[in-house]
PDB file of C-alpha atoms in Angstrom:
ATOM      1  CA  THR A  95      19.760 -35.495-119.922  1.00 60.00           C
ATOM      2  CA  GLN A  96      23.521 -35.716-119.630  1.00 66.00           C
ATOM      3  CA  LEU A  97      25.130 -38.252-121.942  1.00 82.00           C
ATOM      4  CA  LEU A  98      28.676 -39.551-122.087  1.00 91.00           C
ATOM      5  CA  GLU A  99      29.805 -41.080-125.363  1.00 94.00           C
ATOM      6  CA  GLN A 100      32.891 -43.256-125.379  1.00 96.00           C
ATOM      7  CA  SER A 101      34.995 -44.135-128.380  1.00 96.00           C
ATOM      8  CA  PRO A 102      35.942 -46.492-129.697  1.00 97.00           C
ATOM      9  CA  GLN A 103      33.260 -48.930-128.606  1.00 95.00           C
ATOM     10  CA  PHE A 104      35.575 -51.900-129.193  1.00 96.00           C
ATOM     11  CA  LEU A 105      39.363 -51.987-129.433  1.00 97.00           C
ATOM     12  CA  SER A 106      41.606 -54.976-129.966  1.00 97.00           C
ATOM     13  CA  ILE A 107      45.362 -54.437-130.093  1.00 96.00           C
ATOM     14  CA  GLN A 108      48.612 -56.328-129.673  1.00 97.00           C
ATOM     15  CA  GLU A 109      50.498 -56.426-126.400  1.00 97.00           C
ATOM     16  CA  GLY A 110      53.029 -53.607-126.205  1.00 97.00           C
ATOM     17  CA  GLU A 111      51.064 -51.122-128.301  1.00 97.00           C
ATOM     18  CA  ASN A 112      49.738 -47.793-127.047  1.00 98.00           C
ATOM     19  CA  LEU A 113      46.082 -46.764-127.116  1.00 98.00           C
ATOM     20  CA  THR A 114      43.759 -43.916-126.234  1.00 98.00           C
ATOM     21  CA  VAL A 115      40.101 -44.116-125.221  1.00 98.00           C
ATOM     22  CA  TYR A 116      37.864 -41.053-125.321  1.00 97.00           C
ATOM     23  CA  CYS A 117      34.894 -39.939-123.256  1.00 97.00           C
ATOM     24  CA  ASN A 118      32.890 -36.994-124.610  1.00 95.00           C
ATOM     25  CA  SER A 119      29.860 -35.029-123.538  1.00 93.00           C
ATOM     26  CA  SER A 120      28.094 -31.803-124.424  1.00 90.00           C
ATOM     27  CA  SER A 121      27.560 -31.227-120.693  1.00 89.00           C
ATOM     28  CA  VAL A 122      29.931 -29.966-118.050  1.00 91.00           C
ATOM     29  CA  PHE A 123      30.745 -32.256-115.133  1.00 91.00           C
ATOM     30  CA  SER A 124      32.121 -31.340-111.716  1.00 89.00           C
ATOM     31  CA  SER A 125      34.160 -34.511-111.644  1.00 89.00           C
ATOM     32  CA  LEU A 126      34.783 -37.496-113.822  1.00 93.00           C
ATOM     33  CA  GLN A 127      35.834 -41.004-112.936  1.00 94.00           C
ATOM     34  CA  TRP A 128      37.232 -43.921-114.896  1.00 97.00           C
ATOM     35  CA  TYR A 129      36.405 -47.514-114.021  1.00 97.00           C
ATOM     36  CA  ARG A 130      37.515 -50.908-115.328  1.00 97.00           C
ATOM     37  CA  GLN A 131      35.165 -53.850-115.256  1.00 96.00           C
ATOM     38  CA  GLU A 132      36.076 -57.479-115.803  1.00 93.00           C
ATOM     39  CA  PRO A 133      33.556 -60.177-116.751  1.00 87.00           C
ATOM     40  CA  GLY A 134      31.313 -61.198-113.875  1.00 85.00           C
ATOM     41  CA  GLU A 135      32.568 -58.431-111.627  1.00 91.00           C
ATOM     42  CA  GLY A 136      31.527 -54.922-110.689  1.00 95.00           C
ATOM     43  CA  PRO A 137      33.406 -51.880-112.028  1.00 95.00           C
ATOM     44  CA  VAL A 138      36.538 -50.910-110.120  1.00 95.00           C
ATOM     45  CA  LEU A 139      37.394 -47.245-109.675  1.00 94.00           C
ATOM     46  CA  LEU A 140      40.692 -46.280-111.325  1.00 96.00           C
ATOM     47  CA  VAL A 141      40.834 -42.507-110.928  1.00 95.00           C
ATOM     48  CA  THR A 142      38.846 -39.334-110.280  1.00 92.00           C
ATOM     49  CA  VAL A 143      39.635 -36.024-111.994  1.00 93.00           C
ATOM     50  CA  VAL A 144      38.035 -32.786-110.842  1.00 90.00           C
ATOM     51  CA  THR A 145      39.950 -29.860-112.338  1.00 91.00           C
ATOM     52  CA  GLY A 146      39.778 -28.803-115.988  1.00 93.00           C
ATOM     53  CA  GLY A 147      43.032 -29.744-117.700  1.00 95.00           C
ATOM     54  CA  GLU A 148      44.016 -32.101-114.888  1.00 95.00           C
ATOM     55  CA  VAL A 149      46.301 -35.009-115.767  1.00 97.00           C
ATOM     56  CA  LYS A 150      46.713 -38.038-113.522  1.00 97.00           C
ATOM     57  CA  LYS A 151      49.001 -41.006-113.996  1.00 97.00           C
ATOM     58  CA  LEU A 152      48.517 -44.503-112.661  1.00 95.00           C
ATOM     59  CA  LYS A 153      51.546 -46.564-113.714  1.00 96.00           C
ATOM     60  CA  ARG A 154      51.080 -47.009-117.491  1.00 97.00           C
ATOM     61  CA  LEU A 155      47.684 -45.286-117.528  1.00 97.00           C
ATOM     62  CA  THR A 156      47.355 -41.533-118.079  1.00 98.00           C
ATOM     63  CA  PHE A 157      44.029 -39.783-117.528  1.00 97.00           C
ATOM     64  CA  GLN A 158      43.220 -36.273-118.678  1.00 97.00           C
ATOM     65  CA  PHE A 159      40.198 -34.070-117.968  1.00 96.00           C
ATOM     66  CA  GLY A 160      39.386 -31.573-120.688  1.00 95.00           C
ATOM     67  CA  ASP A 161      39.835 -27.869-120.008  1.00 94.00           C
ATOM     68  CA  ALA A 162      36.088 -27.291-120.269  1.00 94.00           C
ATOM     69  CA  ARG A 163      35.336 -30.356-118.118  1.00 93.00           C
ATOM     70  CA  LYS A 164      33.208 -31.880-120.872  1.00 93.00           C
ATOM     71  CA  ASP A 165      35.554 -34.623-121.994  1.00 95.00           C
ATOM     72  CA  SER A 166      38.272 -36.946-120.833  1.00 97.00           C
ATOM     73  CA  SER A 167      40.782 -39.385-122.239  1.00 97.00           C
ATOM     74  CA  LEU A 168      42.553 -42.480-121.022  1.00 98.00           C
ATOM     75  CA  HIS A 169      45.908 -43.355-122.568  1.00 98.00           C
ATOM     76  CA  ILE A 170      47.568 -46.712-121.955  1.00 98.00           C
ATOM     77  CA  THR A 171      51.243 -47.150-122.752  1.00 98.00           C
ATOM     78  CA  ALA A 172      52.676 -50.563-123.641  1.00 98.00           C
ATOM     79  CA  ALA A 173      49.378 -52.396-123.152  1.00 97.00           C
ATOM     80  CA  GLN A 174      49.432 -55.747-121.377  1.00 97.00           C
ATOM     81  CA  PRO A 175      46.904 -58.610-121.391  1.00 95.00           C
ATOM     82  CA  GLY A 176      45.952 -57.655-117.832  1.00 95.00           C
ATOM     83  CA  ASP A 177      44.589 -54.374-119.196  1.00 96.00           C
ATOM     84  CA  THR A 178      41.798 -56.279-120.934  1.00 96.00           C
ATOM     85  CA  GLY A 179      38.354 -55.244-119.760  1.00 96.00           C
ATOM     86  CA  LEU A 180      35.459 -52.837-120.138  1.00 97.00           C
ATOM     87  CA  TYR A 181      36.509 -49.245-119.485  1.00 98.00           C
ATOM     88  CA  LEU A 182      33.788 -46.899-118.290  1.00 97.00           C
ATOM     89  CA  CYS A 183      33.863 -43.191-117.688  1.00 96.00           C
ATOM     90  CA  ALA A 184      31.337 -41.628-115.323  1.00 94.00           C
ATOM     91  CA  GLY A 185      30.518 -38.027-114.557  1.00 91.00           C
ATOM     92  CA  SER A 186      28.911 -36.354-111.608  1.00 86.00           C
ATOM     93  CA  ASN A 187      27.780 -32.880-110.642  1.00 79.00           C
ATOM     94  CA  PHE A 188      27.574 -31.152-107.291  1.00 72.00           C
ATOM     95  CA  GLY A 189      24.071 -31.221-105.934  1.00 68.00           C
ATOM     96  CA  ASN A 190      23.073 -34.157-108.104  1.00 68.00           C
ATOM     97  CA  GLU A 191      24.166 -37.275-106.304  1.00 65.00           C
ATOM     98  CA  LYS A 192      24.190 -39.717-109.151  1.00 77.00           C
ATOM     99  CA  LEU A 193      26.799 -40.871-111.607  1.00 85.00           C
ATOM    100  CA  THR A 194      26.141 -40.811-115.329  1.00 89.00           C
ATOM    101  CA  PHE A 195      28.054 -43.605-117.001  1.00 92.00           C
ATOM    102  CA  GLY A 196      29.489 -43.616-120.477  1.00 93.00           C
ATOM    103  CA  THR A 197      28.704 -46.174-123.137  1.00 91.00           C
ATOM    104  CA  GLY A 198      31.912 -48.106-122.427  1.00 95.00           C
ATOM    105  CA  THR A 199      34.960 -49.247-124.388  1.00 97.00           C
ATOM    106  CA  ARG A 200      35.661 -52.948-124.496  1.00 96.00           C
ATOM    107  CA  LEU A 201      39.417 -53.390-124.717  1.00 97.00           C
ATOM    108  CA  THR A 202      41.158 -56.648-125.644  1.00 97.00           C
ATOM    109  CA  ILE A 203      44.921 -56.960-125.499  1.00 97.00           C
ATOM    110  CA  ILE A 204      46.247 -59.843-127.563  1.00 96.00           C
ATOM    111  CA  PRO A 205      49.369 -61.541-126.166  1.00 94.00           C
TER     112      PRO A 205
ATOM    113  CA  LYS B 147      37.889 -53.347 -94.669  1.00 65.00           C
ATOM    114  CA  ALA B 148      35.284 -55.519 -96.394  1.00 77.00           C
ATOM    115  CA  GLY B 149      33.988 -54.388 -99.760  1.00 93.00           C
ATOM    116  CA  VAL B 150      30.447 -54.020-100.976  1.00 96.00           C
ATOM    117  CA  THR B 151      28.551 -57.296-100.648  1.00 97.00           C
ATOM    118  CA  GLN B 152      25.607 -58.188-102.822  1.00 98.00           C
ATOM    119  CA  THR B 153      23.393 -61.207-102.371  1.00 97.00           C
ATOM    120  CA  PRO B 154      22.479 -63.387-104.059  1.00 97.00           C
ATOM    121  CA  ARG B 155      25.068 -63.528-106.870  1.00 96.00           C
ATOM    122  CA  TYR B 156      22.748 -65.330-109.263  1.00 97.00           C
ATOM    123  CA  LEU B 157      18.981 -65.564-109.471  1.00 96.00           C
ATOM    124  CA  ILE B 158      16.526 -67.128-111.901  1.00 98.00           C
ATOM    125  CA  LYS B 159      12.916 -66.003-111.738  1.00 98.00           C
ATOM    126  CA  THR B 160       9.783 -66.492-113.804  1.00 98.00           C
ATOM    127  CA  ARG B 161       7.867 -63.698-115.499  1.00 98.00           C
ATOM    128  CA  GLY B 162       5.358 -62.129-113.152  1.00 97.00           C
ATOM    129  CA  GLN B 163       7.261 -62.974-110.000  1.00 98.00           C
ATOM    130  CA  GLN B 164       8.924 -60.446-107.761  1.00 98.00           C
ATOM    131  CA  VAL B 165      12.495 -60.349-106.485  1.00 98.00           C
ATOM    132  CA  THR B 166      14.428 -58.658-103.704  1.00 98.00           C
ATOM    133  CA  LEU B 167      18.154 -58.008-103.953  1.00 98.00           C
ATOM    134  CA  SER B 168      20.350 -57.064-101.030  1.00 98.00           C
ATOM    135  CA  CYS B 169      23.407 -54.843-100.695  1.00 98.00           C
ATOM    136  CA  SER B 170      25.703 -54.276 -97.719  1.00 97.00           C
ATOM    137  CA  PRO B 171      27.905 -51.195 -98.250  1.00 96.00           C
ATOM    138  CA  ILE B 172      31.454 -50.661 -97.099  1.00 95.00           C
ATOM    139  CA  SER B 173      31.500 -49.929 -93.383  1.00 94.00           C
ATOM    140  CA  GLY B 174      31.042 -46.202 -92.794  1.00 91.00           C
ATOM    141  CA  HIS B 175      29.575 -45.504 -96.245  1.00 92.00           C
ATOM    142  CA  ARG B 176      26.109 -43.986 -96.000  1.00 90.00           C
ATOM    143  CA  SER B 177      25.364 -43.498 -99.697  1.00 91.00           C
ATOM    144  CA  VAL B 178      24.149 -46.511-101.667  1.00 94.00           C
ATOM    145  CA  SER B 179      23.273 -46.489-105.352  1.00 94.00           C
ATOM    146  CA  TRP B 180      21.780 -49.143-107.607  1.00 96.00           C
ATOM    147  CA  TYR B 181      22.437 -49.649-111.305  1.00 95.00           C
ATOM    148  CA  GLN B 182      21.148 -51.975-113.983  1.00 96.00           C
ATOM    149  CA  GLN B 183      23.656 -53.174-116.558  1.00 95.00           C
ATOM    150  CA  THR B 184      22.634 -54.761-119.841  1.00 93.00           C
ATOM    151  CA  PRO B 185      24.605 -55.285-123.068  1.00 87.00           C
ATOM    152  CA  GLY B 186      22.299 -52.984-125.004  1.00 83.00           C
ATOM    153  CA  GLN B 187      21.816 -50.119-122.551  1.00 84.00           C
ATOM    154  CA  GLY B 188      25.022 -50.170-120.540  1.00 88.00           C
ATOM    155  CA  LEU B 189      24.966 -49.002-116.937  1.00 91.00           C
ATOM    156  CA  GLN B 190      21.689 -47.296-116.083  1.00 93.00           C
ATOM    157  CA  PHE B 191      21.109 -45.505-112.778  1.00 92.00           C
ATOM    158  CA  LEU B 192      18.168 -46.813-110.743  1.00 95.00           C
ATOM    159  CA  PHE B 193      18.208 -44.881-107.461  1.00 92.00           C
ATOM    160  CA  GLU B 194      20.420 -43.549-104.700  1.00 92.00           C
ATOM    161  CA  TYR B 195      19.909 -43.507-100.952  1.00 93.00           C
ATOM    162  CA  PHE B 196      21.622 -41.564 -98.230  1.00 91.00           C
ATOM    163  CA  SER B 197      20.763 -42.001 -94.556  1.00 90.00           C
ATOM    164  CA  GLU B 198      17.590 -43.932 -95.407  1.00 93.00           C
ATOM    165  CA  THR B 199      16.309 -41.225 -97.809  1.00 93.00           C
ATOM    166  CA  GLN B 200      15.990 -41.670-101.545  1.00 92.00           C
ATOM    167  CA  ARG B 201      17.720 -38.635-103.043  1.00 89.00           C
ATOM    168  CA  ASN B 202      17.681 -39.544-106.707  1.00 87.00           C
ATOM    169  CA  LYS B 203      15.720 -41.834-108.954  1.00 91.00           C
ATOM    170  CA  GLY B 204      16.450 -42.911-112.495  1.00 91.00           C
ATOM    171  CA  ASN B 205      14.068 -43.387-115.368  1.00 91.00           C
ATOM    172  CA  PHE B 206      12.633 -46.778-114.459  1.00 95.00           C
ATOM    173  CA  PRO B 207       9.009 -47.855-113.973  1.00 96.00           C
ATOM    174  CA  GLY B 208       7.428 -48.003-110.544  1.00 96.00           C
ATOM    175  CA  ARG B 209       7.948 -51.780-110.481  1.00 97.00           C
ATOM    176  CA  PHE B 210      11.486 -50.969-109.372  1.00 98.00           C
ATOM    177  CA  SER B 211      11.729 -49.798-105.792  1.00 97.00           C
ATOM    178  CA  GLY B 212      14.268 -49.716-103.036  1.00 97.00           C
ATOM    179  CA  ARG B 213      14.937 -48.822 -99.466  1.00 97.00           C
ATOM    180  CA  GLN B 214      17.800 -48.263 -97.080  1.00 97.00           C
ATOM    181  CA  PHE B 215      17.966 -49.314 -93.472  1.00 96.00           C
ATOM    182  CA  SER B 216      19.467 -47.494 -90.506  1.00 94.00           C
ATOM    183  CA  ASN B 217      22.649 -49.580 -90.779  1.00 93.00           C
ATOM    184  CA  SER B 218      23.013 -48.354 -94.415  1.00 94.00           C
ATOM    185  CA  ARG B 219      22.220 -51.755 -95.874  1.00 97.00           C
ATOM    186  CA  SER B 220      19.936 -51.482 -98.875  1.00 98.00           C
ATOM    187  CA  GLU B 221      17.476 -53.621-100.760  1.00 98.00           C
ATOM    188  CA  MET B 222      15.911 -53.222-104.140  1.00 98.00           C
ATOM    189  CA  ASN B 223      12.717 -54.891-105.231  1.00 98.00           C
ATOM    190  CA  VAL B 224      11.374 -55.581-108.675  1.00 98.00           C
ATOM    191  CA  SER B 225       7.734 -56.634-108.923  1.00 96.00           C
ATOM    192  CA  THR B 226       5.914 -58.275-111.815  1.00 97.00           C
ATOM    193  CA  LEU B 227       9.134 -59.301-113.516  1.00 98.00           C
ATOM    194  CA  GLU B 228       9.449 -59.021-117.277  1.00 97.00           C
ATOM    195  CA  LEU B 229      11.911 -60.748-119.609  1.00 97.00           C
ATOM    196  CA  GLY B 230      13.569 -57.387-120.203  1.00 96.00           C
ATOM    197  CA  ASP B 231      14.482 -57.126-116.535  1.00 97.00           C
ATOM    198  CA  SER B 232      17.178 -59.747-117.047  1.00 97.00           C
ATOM    199  CA  ALA B 233      20.393 -57.923-116.240  1.00 97.00           C
ATOM    200  CA  LEU B 234      23.316 -57.512-113.888  1.00 97.00           C
ATOM    201  CA  TYR B 235      22.176 -55.383-110.949  1.00 98.00           C
ATOM    202  CA  LEU B 236      25.015 -53.509-109.330  1.00 97.00           C
ATOM    203  CA  CYS B 237      25.106 -51.803-105.993  1.00 97.00           C
ATOM    204  CA  ALA B 238      27.697 -49.159-105.152  1.00 95.00           C
ATOM    205  CA  SER B 239      28.499 -47.331-101.954  1.00 94.00           C
ATOM    206  CA  SER B 240      30.199 -43.979-101.548  1.00 90.00           C
ATOM    207  CA  PRO B 241      32.105 -42.501 -98.633  1.00 83.00           C
ATOM    208  CA  THR B 242      30.690 -38.998 -99.015  1.00 76.00           C
ATOM    209  CA  ALA B 243      27.268 -37.453 -99.369  1.00 70.00           C
ATOM    210  CA  ALA B 244      28.365 -36.020-102.716  1.00 67.00           C
ATOM    211  CA  ASN B 245      28.617 -39.561-104.112  1.00 61.00           C
ATOM    212  CA  THR B 246      31.468 -38.569-106.431  1.00 69.00           C
ATOM    213  CA  GLU B 247      33.185 -41.956-106.244  1.00 81.00           C
ATOM    214  CA  ALA B 248      31.476 -45.305-106.272  1.00 88.00           C
ATOM    215  CA  PHE B 249      32.725 -48.621-104.945  1.00 93.00           C
ATOM    216  CA  PHE B 250      30.843 -51.466-106.542  1.00 96.00           C
ATOM    217  CA  GLY B 251      29.847 -54.911-105.434  1.00 96.00           C
ATOM    218  CA  GLN B 252      30.119 -57.925-107.715  1.00 96.00           C
ATOM    219  CA  GLY B 253      26.482 -57.626-108.697  1.00 96.00           C
ATOM    220  CA  THR B 254      23.481 -59.917-108.840  1.00 97.00           C
ATOM    221  CA  ARG B 255      22.877 -61.612-112.173  1.00 97.00           C
ATOM    222  CA  LEU B 256      19.089 -61.817-112.593  1.00 97.00           C
ATOM    223  CA  THR B 257      17.631 -63.988-115.321  1.00 97.00           C
ATOM    224  CA  VAL B 258      13.900 -63.835-115.989  1.00 98.00           C
ATOM    225  CA  VAL B 259      12.467 -66.789-117.912  1.00 97.00           C
TER     226      VAL B 259
END
C-alpha cells in the first residue's frame, strides 16, 4: 500500500511569513499533484509535477518534486489570509488509475 | 465549461437505510472517481470508472457500490448505512484515461443518525 505522509499536520503563522509543507513517501510515484481545499468545498488542483527534481511556481507558491520522485514540497512566500486551507498532496502511477492522497496539512494564516 | 456537479449537497439518513449519490463530470471527461473524506481517515479512494467500466476499487465493504452511465454520469450507492458512513463524499472527473489530475465537485455531506 502506497502512503503519503504530510508534515506538519497543522500550521498557523502570521501573514507575511514564509512556510514549507512536506509530502513524503517510501514509494515512487509517476506524478504528484497538490490540491487546496476550503471548508465545505472539494479540493482544487494547484499543480502537477511529473519529473524528478522538477520545480514549478504559481505566483507565491513553489512546488518541488524530489529527485527520486518519492517526495515533494510546497513553499509559500509572504503568506496571505487567502492561503488558508487544507493542503493535500496526491500521487499516481501509470497503469494504476487512482490517486493516493496524503494526510493533509491544515494551514491558517493569521492577519 | 461547467464543473463537476454532485447532488444532493446534504443528506441525512437513518442507520440501516440506503442512499444514492449522483455525480455529473465535466463535459468530455470519461473518468470518474469517488472518495470518502472524514476527519480521522482523510481522503480515501472508493472506486474509479472509465467508459462505464470499474477499473479500480478501494478498500471498502461491499455495501459501497457504484456505476457509470454511457453519458459518463456516475452514481454511488451505500446500503445498510452505519453511523461510521457519515462523511463528505467527493466525486472527481479526469480528462484522460490515466486519471493523473482530478477535478472535484463540492461533495455530498452525508450524515447517518
